[in-house]
PDB file of C-alpha atoms in Angstrom:
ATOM      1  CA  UNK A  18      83.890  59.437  -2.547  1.00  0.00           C
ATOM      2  CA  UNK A  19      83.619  55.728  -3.115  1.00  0.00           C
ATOM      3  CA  UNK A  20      80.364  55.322  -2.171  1.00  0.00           C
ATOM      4  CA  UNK A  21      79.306  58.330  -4.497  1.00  0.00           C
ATOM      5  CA  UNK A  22      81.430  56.850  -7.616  1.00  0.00           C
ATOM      6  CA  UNK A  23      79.670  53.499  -6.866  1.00  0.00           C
ATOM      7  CA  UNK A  24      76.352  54.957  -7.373  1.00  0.00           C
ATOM      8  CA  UNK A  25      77.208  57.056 -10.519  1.00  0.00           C
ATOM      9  CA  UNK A  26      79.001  54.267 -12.086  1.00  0.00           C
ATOM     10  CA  UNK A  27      75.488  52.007 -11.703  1.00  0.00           C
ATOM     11  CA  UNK A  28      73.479  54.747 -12.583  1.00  0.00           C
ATOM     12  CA  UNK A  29      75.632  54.966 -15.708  1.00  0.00           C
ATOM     13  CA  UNK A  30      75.337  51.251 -16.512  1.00  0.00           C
ATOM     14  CA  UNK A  31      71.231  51.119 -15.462  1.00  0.00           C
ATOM     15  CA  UNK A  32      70.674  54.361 -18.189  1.00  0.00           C
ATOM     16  CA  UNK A  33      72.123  52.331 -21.044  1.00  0.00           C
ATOM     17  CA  UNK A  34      70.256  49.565 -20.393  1.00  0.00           C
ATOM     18  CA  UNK A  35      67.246  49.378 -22.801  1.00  0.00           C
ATOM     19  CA  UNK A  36      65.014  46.345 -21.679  1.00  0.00           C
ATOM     20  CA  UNK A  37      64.308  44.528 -18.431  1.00  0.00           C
ATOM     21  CA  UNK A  38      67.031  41.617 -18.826  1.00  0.00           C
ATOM     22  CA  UNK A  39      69.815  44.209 -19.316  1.00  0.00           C
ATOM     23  CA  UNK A  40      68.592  45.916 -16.360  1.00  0.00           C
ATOM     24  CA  UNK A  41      68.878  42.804 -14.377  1.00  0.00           C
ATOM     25  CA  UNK A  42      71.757  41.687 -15.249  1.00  0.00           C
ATOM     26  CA  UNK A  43      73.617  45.253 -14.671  1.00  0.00           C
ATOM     27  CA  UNK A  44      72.236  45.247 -10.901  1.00  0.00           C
ATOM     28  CA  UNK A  45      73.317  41.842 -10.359  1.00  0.00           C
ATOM     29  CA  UNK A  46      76.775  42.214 -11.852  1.00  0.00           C
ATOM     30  CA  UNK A  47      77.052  45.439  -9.756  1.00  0.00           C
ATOM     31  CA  UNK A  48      76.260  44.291  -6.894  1.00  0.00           C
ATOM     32  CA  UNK A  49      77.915  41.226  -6.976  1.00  0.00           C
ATOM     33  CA  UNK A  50      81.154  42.911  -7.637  1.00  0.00           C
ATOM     34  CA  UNK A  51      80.587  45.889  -4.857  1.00  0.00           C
ATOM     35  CA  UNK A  52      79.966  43.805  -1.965  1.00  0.00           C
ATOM     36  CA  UNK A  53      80.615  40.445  -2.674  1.00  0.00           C
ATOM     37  CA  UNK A  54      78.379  38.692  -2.319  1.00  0.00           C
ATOM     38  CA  UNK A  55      75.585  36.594  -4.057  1.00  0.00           C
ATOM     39  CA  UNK A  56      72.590  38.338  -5.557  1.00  0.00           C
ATOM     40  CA  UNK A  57      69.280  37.792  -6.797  1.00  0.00           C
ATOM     41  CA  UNK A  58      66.434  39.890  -8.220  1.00  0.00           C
ATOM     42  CA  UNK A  59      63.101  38.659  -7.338  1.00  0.00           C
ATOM     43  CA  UNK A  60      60.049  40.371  -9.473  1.00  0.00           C
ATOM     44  CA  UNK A  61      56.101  39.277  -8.780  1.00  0.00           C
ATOM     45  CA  UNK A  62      54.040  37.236 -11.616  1.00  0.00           C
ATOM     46  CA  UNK A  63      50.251  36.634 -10.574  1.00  0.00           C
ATOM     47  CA  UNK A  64      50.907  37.299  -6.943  1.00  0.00           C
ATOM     48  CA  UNK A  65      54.280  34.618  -6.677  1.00  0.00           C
ATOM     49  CA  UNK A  66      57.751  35.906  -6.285  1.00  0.00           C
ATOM     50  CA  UNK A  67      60.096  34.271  -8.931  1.00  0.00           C
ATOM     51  CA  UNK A  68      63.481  34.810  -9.542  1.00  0.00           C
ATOM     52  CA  UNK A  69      64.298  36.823 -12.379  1.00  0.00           C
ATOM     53  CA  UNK A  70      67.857  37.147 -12.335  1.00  0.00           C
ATOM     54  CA  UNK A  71      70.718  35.839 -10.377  1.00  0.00           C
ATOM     55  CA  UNK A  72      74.612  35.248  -9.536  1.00  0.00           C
ATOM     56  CA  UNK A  73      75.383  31.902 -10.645  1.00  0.00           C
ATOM     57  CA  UNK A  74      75.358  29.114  -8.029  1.00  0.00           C
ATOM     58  CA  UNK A  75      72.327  31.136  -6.149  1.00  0.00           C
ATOM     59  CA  UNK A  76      69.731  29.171  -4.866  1.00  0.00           C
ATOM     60  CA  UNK A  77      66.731  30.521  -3.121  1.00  0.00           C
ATOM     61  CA  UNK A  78      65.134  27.618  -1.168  1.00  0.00           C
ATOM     62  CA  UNK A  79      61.304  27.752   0.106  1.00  0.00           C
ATOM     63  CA  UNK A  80      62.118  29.343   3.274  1.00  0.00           C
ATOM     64  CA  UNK A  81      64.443  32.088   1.733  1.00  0.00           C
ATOM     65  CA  UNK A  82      61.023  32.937  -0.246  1.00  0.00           C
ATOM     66  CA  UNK A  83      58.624  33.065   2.140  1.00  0.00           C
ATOM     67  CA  UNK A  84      61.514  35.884   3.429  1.00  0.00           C
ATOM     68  CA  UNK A  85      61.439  37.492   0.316  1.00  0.00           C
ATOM     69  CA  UNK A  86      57.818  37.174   0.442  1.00  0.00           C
ATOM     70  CA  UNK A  87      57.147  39.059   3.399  1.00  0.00           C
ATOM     71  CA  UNK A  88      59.546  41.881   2.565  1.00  0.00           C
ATOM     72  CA  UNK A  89      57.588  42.576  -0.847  1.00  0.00           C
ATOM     73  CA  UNK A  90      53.931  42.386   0.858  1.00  0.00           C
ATOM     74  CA  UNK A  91      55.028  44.515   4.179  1.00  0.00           C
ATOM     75  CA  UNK A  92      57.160  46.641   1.784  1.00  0.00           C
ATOM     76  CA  UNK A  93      60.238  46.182   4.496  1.00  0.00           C
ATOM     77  CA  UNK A  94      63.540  45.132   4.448  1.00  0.00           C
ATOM     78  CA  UNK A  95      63.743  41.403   5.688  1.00  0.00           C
ATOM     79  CA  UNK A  96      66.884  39.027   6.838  1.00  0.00           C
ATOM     80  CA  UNK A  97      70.133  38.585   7.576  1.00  0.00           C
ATOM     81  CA  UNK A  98      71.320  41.999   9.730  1.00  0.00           C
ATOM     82  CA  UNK A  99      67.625  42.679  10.462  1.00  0.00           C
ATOM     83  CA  UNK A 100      65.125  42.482  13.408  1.00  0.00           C
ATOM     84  CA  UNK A 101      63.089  40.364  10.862  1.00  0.00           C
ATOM     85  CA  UNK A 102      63.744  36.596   9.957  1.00  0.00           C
ATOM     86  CA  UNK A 103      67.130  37.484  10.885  1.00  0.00           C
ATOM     87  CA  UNK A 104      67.972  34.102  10.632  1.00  0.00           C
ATOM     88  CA  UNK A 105      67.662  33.759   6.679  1.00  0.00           C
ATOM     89  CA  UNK A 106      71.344  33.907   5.289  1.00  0.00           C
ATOM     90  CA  UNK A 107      69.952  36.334   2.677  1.00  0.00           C
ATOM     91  CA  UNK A 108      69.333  40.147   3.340  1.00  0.00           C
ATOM     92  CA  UNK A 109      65.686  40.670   1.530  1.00  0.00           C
ATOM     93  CA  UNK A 110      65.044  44.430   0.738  1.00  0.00           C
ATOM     94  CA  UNK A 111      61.519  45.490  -1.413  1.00  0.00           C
ATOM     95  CA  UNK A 112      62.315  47.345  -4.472  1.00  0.00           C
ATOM     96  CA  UNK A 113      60.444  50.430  -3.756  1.00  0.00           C
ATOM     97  CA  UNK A 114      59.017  53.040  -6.564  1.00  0.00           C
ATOM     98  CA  UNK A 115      56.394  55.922  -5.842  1.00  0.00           C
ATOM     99  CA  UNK A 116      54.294  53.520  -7.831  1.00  0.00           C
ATOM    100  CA  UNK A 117      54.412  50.664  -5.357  1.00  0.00           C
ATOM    101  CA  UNK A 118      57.122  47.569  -4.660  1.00  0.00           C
ATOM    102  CA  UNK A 119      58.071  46.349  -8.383  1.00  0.00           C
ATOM    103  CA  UNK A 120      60.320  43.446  -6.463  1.00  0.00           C
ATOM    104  CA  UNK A 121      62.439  42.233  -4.279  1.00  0.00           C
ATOM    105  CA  UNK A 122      66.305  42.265  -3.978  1.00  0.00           C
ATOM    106  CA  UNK A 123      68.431  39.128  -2.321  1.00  0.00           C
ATOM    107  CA  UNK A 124      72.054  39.539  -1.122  1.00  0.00           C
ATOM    108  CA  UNK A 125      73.815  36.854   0.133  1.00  0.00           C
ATOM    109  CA  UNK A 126      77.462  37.761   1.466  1.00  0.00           C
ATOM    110  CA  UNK A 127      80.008  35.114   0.614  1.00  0.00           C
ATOM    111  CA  UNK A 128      81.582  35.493   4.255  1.00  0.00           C
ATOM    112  CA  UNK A 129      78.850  34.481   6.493  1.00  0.00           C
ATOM    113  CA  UNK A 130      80.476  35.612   9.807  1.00  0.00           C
ATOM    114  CA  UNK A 131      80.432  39.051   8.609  1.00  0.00           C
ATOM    115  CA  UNK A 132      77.430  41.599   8.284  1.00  0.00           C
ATOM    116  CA  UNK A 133      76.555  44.819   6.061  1.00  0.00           C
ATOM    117  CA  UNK A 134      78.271  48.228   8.190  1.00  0.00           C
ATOM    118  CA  UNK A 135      75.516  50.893   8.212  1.00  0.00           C
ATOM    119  CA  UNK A 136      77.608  52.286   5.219  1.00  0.00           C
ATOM    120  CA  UNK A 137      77.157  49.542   3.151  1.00  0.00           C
ATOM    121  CA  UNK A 138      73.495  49.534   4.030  1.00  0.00           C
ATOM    122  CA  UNK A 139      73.070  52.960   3.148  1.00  0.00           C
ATOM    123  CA  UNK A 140      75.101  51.889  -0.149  1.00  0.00           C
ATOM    124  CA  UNK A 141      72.724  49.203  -0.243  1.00  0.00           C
ATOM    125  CA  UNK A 142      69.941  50.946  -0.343  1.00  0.00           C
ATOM    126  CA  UNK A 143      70.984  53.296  -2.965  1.00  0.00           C
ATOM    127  CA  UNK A 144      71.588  50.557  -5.436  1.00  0.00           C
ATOM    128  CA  UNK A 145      68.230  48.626  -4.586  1.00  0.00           C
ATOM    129  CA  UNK A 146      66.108  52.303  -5.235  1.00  0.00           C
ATOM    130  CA  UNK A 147      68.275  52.756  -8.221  1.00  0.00           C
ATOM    131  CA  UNK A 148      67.455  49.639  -9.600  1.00  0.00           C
ATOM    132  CA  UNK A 149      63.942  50.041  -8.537  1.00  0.00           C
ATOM    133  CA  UNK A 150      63.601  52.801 -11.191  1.00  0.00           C
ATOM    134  CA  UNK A 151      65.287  51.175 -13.507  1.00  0.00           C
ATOM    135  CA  UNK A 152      62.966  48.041 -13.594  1.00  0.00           C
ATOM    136  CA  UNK A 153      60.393  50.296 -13.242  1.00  0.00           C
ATOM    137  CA  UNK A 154      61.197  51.988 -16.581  1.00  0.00           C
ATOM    138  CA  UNK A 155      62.186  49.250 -18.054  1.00  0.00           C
ATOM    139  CA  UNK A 156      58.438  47.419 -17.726  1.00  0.00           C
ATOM    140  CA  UNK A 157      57.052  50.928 -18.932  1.00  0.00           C
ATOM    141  CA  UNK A 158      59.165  50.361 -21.789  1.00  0.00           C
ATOM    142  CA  UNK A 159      57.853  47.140 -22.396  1.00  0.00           C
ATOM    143  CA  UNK A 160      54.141  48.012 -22.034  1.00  0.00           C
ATOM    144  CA  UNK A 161      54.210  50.561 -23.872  1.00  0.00           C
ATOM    145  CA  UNK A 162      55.713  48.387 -26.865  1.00  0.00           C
ATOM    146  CA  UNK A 163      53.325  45.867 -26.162  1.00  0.00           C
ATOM    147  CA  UNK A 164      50.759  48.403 -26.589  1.00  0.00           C
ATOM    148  CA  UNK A 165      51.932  49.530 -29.609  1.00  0.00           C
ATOM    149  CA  UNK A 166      52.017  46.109 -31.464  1.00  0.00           C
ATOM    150  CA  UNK A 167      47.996  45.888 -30.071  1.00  0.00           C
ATOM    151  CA  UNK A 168      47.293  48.921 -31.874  1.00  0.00           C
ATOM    152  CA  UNK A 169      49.063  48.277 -34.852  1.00  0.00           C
ATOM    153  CA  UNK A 170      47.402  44.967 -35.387  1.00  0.00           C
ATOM    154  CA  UNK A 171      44.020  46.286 -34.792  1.00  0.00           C
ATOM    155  CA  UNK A 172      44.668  48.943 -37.598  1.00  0.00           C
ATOM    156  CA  UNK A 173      45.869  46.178 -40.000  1.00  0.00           C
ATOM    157  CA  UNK A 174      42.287  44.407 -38.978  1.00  0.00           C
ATOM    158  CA  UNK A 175      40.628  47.506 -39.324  1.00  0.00           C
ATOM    159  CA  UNK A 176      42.195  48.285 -42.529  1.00  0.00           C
ATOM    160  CA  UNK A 177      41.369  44.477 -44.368  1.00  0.00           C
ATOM    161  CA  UNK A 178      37.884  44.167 -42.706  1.00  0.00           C
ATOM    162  CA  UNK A 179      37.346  47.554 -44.378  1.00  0.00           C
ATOM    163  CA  UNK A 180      38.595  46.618 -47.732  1.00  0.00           C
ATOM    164  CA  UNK A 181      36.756  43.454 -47.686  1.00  0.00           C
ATOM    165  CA  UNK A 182      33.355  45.368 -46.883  1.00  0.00           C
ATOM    166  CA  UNK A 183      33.853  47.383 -49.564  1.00  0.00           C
ATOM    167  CA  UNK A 184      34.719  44.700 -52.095  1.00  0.00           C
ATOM    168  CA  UNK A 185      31.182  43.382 -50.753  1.00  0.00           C
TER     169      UNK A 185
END
């Protein structure tokens, strides 16, 4: 019951959200407050990892992205609790759509000693495919809009290279 009103209250949160940054900022926030524990959302520009979003104080140091790094390009979970680079403090799991991996998610857990039960993995992994989609959709979004501007500019230059041909 907890684990299913965790989910639907993200969901919730992630279908509001209209752009990329709120979309970020929701998973983080959630996250952050489920588990407790430090979290940041790595997303790929010209074929480097960068963070886009994090809890404050986060710091992902070289070695932490070459983690992160592997996870997106072998589209596998990575880190802390796994069989690979277990020893990076951060848990690194690709953000997986039917599209492809559109990032990478970071969780650091504030008590070190302790690790994820399979529940919270499981939990885990909700949230991470969840968020997924939600980046996803919100990049769609974006494009889309981006596309829209293109073709309404070429219309205006359409429209004025027209009139001044016809002045001509």
């Amino acid at each position: 019951e907890t684990t299913a009103h965790a989910v639907s209250a993200i969901s919730k949160e992630l279908t509001a959200a209209v752009n990329l940054d709120e979309v970020l900022n929701v998973v983080v926030k959630k996250l952050s407050q489920t588990f407790a524990c430090d979290v940041a959302i790595l997303l790929p520009d010209n074929q480097v990892l960068n963070v886009r979003a994090a809890t404050e104080g986060l710091v992902i140091d070289p070695n932490e992205q070459a983690v992160a790094l592997w996870a997106f390009q072998n589209n596998q979970t990575a880190g802390r609790g796994t069989e690979t680079l277990p020893a990076a403090p951060i848990r690194f799991l690709p953000l997986k759509t039917s599209h492809g991996v559109v990032g990478v998610l970071g969780v650091k857990l504030q008590n070190q000693t302790h690790y994820l039960s399979s529940e919270d993995r499981l939990l885990l992994e909700n949230f991470a495919n969840l968020a997924a989609l939600a980046i996803e959709r919100a990049s769609f979004a974006e494009q889309a809009s981006l596309a829209e501007t293109l073709r309404t500019n070429e219309r205006l230059q359409s429209a004025l290279l027209n009139s001044i041909s016809h002045e001509l």
